[in-house]
mmCIF file of C-alpha atoms in Angstrom:
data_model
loop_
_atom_site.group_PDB
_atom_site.id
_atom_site.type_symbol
_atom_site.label_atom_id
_atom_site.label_comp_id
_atom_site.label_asym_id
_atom_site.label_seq_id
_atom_site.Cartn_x
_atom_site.Cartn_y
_atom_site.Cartn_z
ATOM 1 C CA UNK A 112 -85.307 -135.297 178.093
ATOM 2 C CA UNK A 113 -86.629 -137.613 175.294
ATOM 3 C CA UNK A 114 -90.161 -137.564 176.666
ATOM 4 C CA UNK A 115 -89.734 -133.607 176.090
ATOM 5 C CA UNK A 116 -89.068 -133.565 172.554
ATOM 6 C CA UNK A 117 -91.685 -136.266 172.207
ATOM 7 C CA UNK A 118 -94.061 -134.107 173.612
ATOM 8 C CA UNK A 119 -92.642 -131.034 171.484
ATOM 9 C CA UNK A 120 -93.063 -132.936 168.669
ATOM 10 C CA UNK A 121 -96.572 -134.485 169.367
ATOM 11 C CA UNK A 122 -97.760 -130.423 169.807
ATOM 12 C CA UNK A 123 -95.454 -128.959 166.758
ATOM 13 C CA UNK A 124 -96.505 -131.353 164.043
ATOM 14 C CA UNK A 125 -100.179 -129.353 164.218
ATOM 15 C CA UNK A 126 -98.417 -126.254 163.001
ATOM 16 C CA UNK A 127 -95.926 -127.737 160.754
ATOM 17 C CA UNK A 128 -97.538 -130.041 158.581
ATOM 18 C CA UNK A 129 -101.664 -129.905 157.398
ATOM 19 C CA UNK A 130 -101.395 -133.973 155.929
ATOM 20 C CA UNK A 131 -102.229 -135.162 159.517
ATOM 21 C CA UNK A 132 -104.534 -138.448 159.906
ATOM 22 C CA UNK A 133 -104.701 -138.000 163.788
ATOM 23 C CA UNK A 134 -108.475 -138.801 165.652
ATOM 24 C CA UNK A 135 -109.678 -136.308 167.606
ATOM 25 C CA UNK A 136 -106.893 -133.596 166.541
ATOM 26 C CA UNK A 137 -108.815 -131.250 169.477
ATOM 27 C CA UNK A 138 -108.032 -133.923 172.366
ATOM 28 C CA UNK A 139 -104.618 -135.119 171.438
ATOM 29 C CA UNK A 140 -103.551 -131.359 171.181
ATOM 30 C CA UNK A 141 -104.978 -130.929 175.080
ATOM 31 C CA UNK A 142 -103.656 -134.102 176.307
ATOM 32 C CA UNK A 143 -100.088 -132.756 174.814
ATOM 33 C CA UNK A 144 -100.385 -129.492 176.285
ATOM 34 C CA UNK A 145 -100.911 -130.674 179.815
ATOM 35 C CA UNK A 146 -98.246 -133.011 179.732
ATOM 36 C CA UNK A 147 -96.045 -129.949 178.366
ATOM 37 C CA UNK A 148 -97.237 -127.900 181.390
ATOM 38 C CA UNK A 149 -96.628 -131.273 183.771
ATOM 39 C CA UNK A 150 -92.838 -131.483 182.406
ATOM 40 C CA UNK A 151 -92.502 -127.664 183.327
ATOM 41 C CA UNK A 152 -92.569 -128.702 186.709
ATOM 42 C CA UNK A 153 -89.948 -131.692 186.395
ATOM 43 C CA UNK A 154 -87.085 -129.486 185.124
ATOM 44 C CA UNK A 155 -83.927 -129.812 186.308
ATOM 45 C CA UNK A 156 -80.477 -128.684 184.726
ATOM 46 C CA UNK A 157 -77.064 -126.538 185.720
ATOM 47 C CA UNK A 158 -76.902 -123.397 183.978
ATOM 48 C CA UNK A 159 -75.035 -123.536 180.515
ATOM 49 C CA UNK A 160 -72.295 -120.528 180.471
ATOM 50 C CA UNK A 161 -71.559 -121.104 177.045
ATOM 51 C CA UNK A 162 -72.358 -118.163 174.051
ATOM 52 C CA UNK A 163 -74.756 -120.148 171.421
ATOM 53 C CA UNK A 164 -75.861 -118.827 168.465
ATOM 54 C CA UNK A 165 -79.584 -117.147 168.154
ATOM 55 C CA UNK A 166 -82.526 -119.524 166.509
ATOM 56 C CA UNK A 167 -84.263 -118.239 163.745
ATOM 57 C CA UNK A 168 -87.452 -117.316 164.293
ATOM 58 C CA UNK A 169 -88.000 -117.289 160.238
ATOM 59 C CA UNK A 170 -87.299 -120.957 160.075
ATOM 60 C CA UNK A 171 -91.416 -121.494 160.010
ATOM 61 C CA UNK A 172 -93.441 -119.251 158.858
ATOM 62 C CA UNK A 173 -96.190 -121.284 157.459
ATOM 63 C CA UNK A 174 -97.490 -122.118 161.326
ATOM 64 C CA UNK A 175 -100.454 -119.898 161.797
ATOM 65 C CA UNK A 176 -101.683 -121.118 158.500
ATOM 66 C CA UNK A 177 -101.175 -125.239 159.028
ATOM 67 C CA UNK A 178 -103.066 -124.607 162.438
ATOM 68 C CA UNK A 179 -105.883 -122.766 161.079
ATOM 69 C CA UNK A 180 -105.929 -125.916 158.328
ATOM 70 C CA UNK A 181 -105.647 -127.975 161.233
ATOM 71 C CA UNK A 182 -108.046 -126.632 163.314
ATOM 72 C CA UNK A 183 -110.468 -124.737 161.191
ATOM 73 C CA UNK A 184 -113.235 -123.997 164.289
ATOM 74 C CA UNK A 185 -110.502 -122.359 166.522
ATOM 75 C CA UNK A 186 -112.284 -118.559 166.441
ATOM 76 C CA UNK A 187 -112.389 -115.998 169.721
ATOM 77 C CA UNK A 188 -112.888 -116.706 173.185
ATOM 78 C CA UNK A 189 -113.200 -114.628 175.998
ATOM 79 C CA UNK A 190 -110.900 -113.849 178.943
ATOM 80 C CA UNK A 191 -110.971 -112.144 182.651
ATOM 81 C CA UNK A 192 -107.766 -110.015 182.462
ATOM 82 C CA UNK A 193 -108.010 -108.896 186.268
ATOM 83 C CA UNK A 194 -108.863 -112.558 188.160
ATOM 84 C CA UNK A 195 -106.663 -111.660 190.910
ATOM 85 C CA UNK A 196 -108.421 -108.232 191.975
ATOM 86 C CA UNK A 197 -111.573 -109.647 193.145
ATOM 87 C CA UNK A 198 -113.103 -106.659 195.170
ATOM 88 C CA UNK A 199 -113.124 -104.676 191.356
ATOM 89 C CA UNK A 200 -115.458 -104.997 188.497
ATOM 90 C CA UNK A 201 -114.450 -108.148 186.221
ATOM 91 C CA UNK A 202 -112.879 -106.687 182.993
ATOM 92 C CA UNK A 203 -113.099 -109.604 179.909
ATOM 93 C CA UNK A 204 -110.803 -109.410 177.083
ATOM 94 C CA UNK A 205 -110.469 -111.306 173.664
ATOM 95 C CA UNK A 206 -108.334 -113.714 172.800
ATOM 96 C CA UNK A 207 -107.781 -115.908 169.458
ATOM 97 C CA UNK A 208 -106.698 -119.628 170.046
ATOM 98 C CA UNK A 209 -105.161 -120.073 166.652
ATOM 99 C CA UNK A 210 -102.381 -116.751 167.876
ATOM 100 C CA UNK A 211 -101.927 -118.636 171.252
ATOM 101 C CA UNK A 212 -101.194 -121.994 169.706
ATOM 102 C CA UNK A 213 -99.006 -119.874 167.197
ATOM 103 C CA UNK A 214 -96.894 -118.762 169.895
ATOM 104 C CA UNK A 215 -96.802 -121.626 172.304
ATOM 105 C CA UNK A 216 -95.300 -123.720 169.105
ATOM 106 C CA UNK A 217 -92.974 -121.289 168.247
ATOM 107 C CA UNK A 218 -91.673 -121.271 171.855
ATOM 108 C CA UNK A 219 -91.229 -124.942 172.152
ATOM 109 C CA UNK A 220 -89.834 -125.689 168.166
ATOM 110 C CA UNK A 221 -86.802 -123.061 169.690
ATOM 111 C CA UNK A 222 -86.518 -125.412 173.181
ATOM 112 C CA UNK A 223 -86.137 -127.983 170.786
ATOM 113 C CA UNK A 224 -83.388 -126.378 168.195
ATOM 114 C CA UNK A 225 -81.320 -125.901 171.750
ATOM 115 C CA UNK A 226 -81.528 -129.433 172.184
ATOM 116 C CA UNK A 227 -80.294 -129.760 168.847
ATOM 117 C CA UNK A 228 -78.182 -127.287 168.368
ATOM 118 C CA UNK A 229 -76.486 -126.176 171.482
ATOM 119 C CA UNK A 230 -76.637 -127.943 174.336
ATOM 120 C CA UNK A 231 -79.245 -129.887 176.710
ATOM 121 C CA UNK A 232 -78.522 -127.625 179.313
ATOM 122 C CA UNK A 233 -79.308 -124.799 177.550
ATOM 123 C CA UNK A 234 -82.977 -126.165 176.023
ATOM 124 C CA UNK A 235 -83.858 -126.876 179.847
ATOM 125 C CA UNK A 236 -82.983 -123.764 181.107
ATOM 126 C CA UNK A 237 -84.667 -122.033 177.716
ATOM 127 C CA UNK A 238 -87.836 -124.000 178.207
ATOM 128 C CA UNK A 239 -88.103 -122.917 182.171
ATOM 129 C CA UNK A 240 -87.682 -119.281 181.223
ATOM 130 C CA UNK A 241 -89.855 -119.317 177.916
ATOM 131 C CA UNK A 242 -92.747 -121.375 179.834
ATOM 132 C CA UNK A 243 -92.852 -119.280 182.920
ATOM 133 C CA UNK A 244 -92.474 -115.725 181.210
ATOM 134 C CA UNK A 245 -94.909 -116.963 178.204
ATOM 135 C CA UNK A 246 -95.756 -120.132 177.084
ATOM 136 C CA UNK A 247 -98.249 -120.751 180.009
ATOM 137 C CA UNK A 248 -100.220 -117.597 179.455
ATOM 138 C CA UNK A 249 -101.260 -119.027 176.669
ATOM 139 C CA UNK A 250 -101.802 -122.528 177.523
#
């Protein structure tokens, strides 16, 4: 899972760090993202049974700051909240890209601790439950 932490890391580094000399910070975060939603769909691994500690979600706290350094024109967009009832009235919502990006990083800095710090097994089977129950909502 090498190319996963690669890709972890190529996403992360926009919310840990603000001394970036990347081009085009906007596409290489995209191209990132949809290779992180492409390796969602590659995961394979046998459940780890094993009691691991919990990751500390304190460990960061400086990452909705370094993005909004990193991406200073990430505002408000707008968002259908009922695409699947198509015979009712489209209700729009608002949603902040800096708070998604906030979140998907935090999801995918803890699939990497796992790897880390408790077992392959378990960062796989983390980053299939954490991407299907919330990372991709805000991709």
């Amino acid at each position: 899972m090498k190319e996963l932490i690669e890709i972890i890391d190529n996403i992360t580094k926009y919310g840990l760090r603000t001394d970036l000399n990347v081009k085009n910070k906007e596409k290489d975060l995209e191209q990132n993202l949809v290779r992180l939603y492409s390796k969602y769909f590659d995961i394979d691994y046998e459940f780890d049974e094993k009691d691991y500690p919990d990751f500390d979600k304190n460990l960061y706290p400086q990452i909705i700051e370094n993005i909004q350094k990193n991406f200073p024109d990430f505002g408000f967009y707008h968002s259908f909240l009922n695409t699947n009832e198509i015979f009712n009235e489209a209700e729009t919502g608002t949603g902040v890209a800096v708070d998604d990006l906030s979140h998907i990083i935090n999801d995918i800095l803890e699939v990497k601790w796992r790897f880390e710090n408790t077992s392959e097994a378990d960062g796989l089977w983390y980053f299939d439950f954490i991407f299907y129950c919330h990372t991709h909502q805000h991709l």
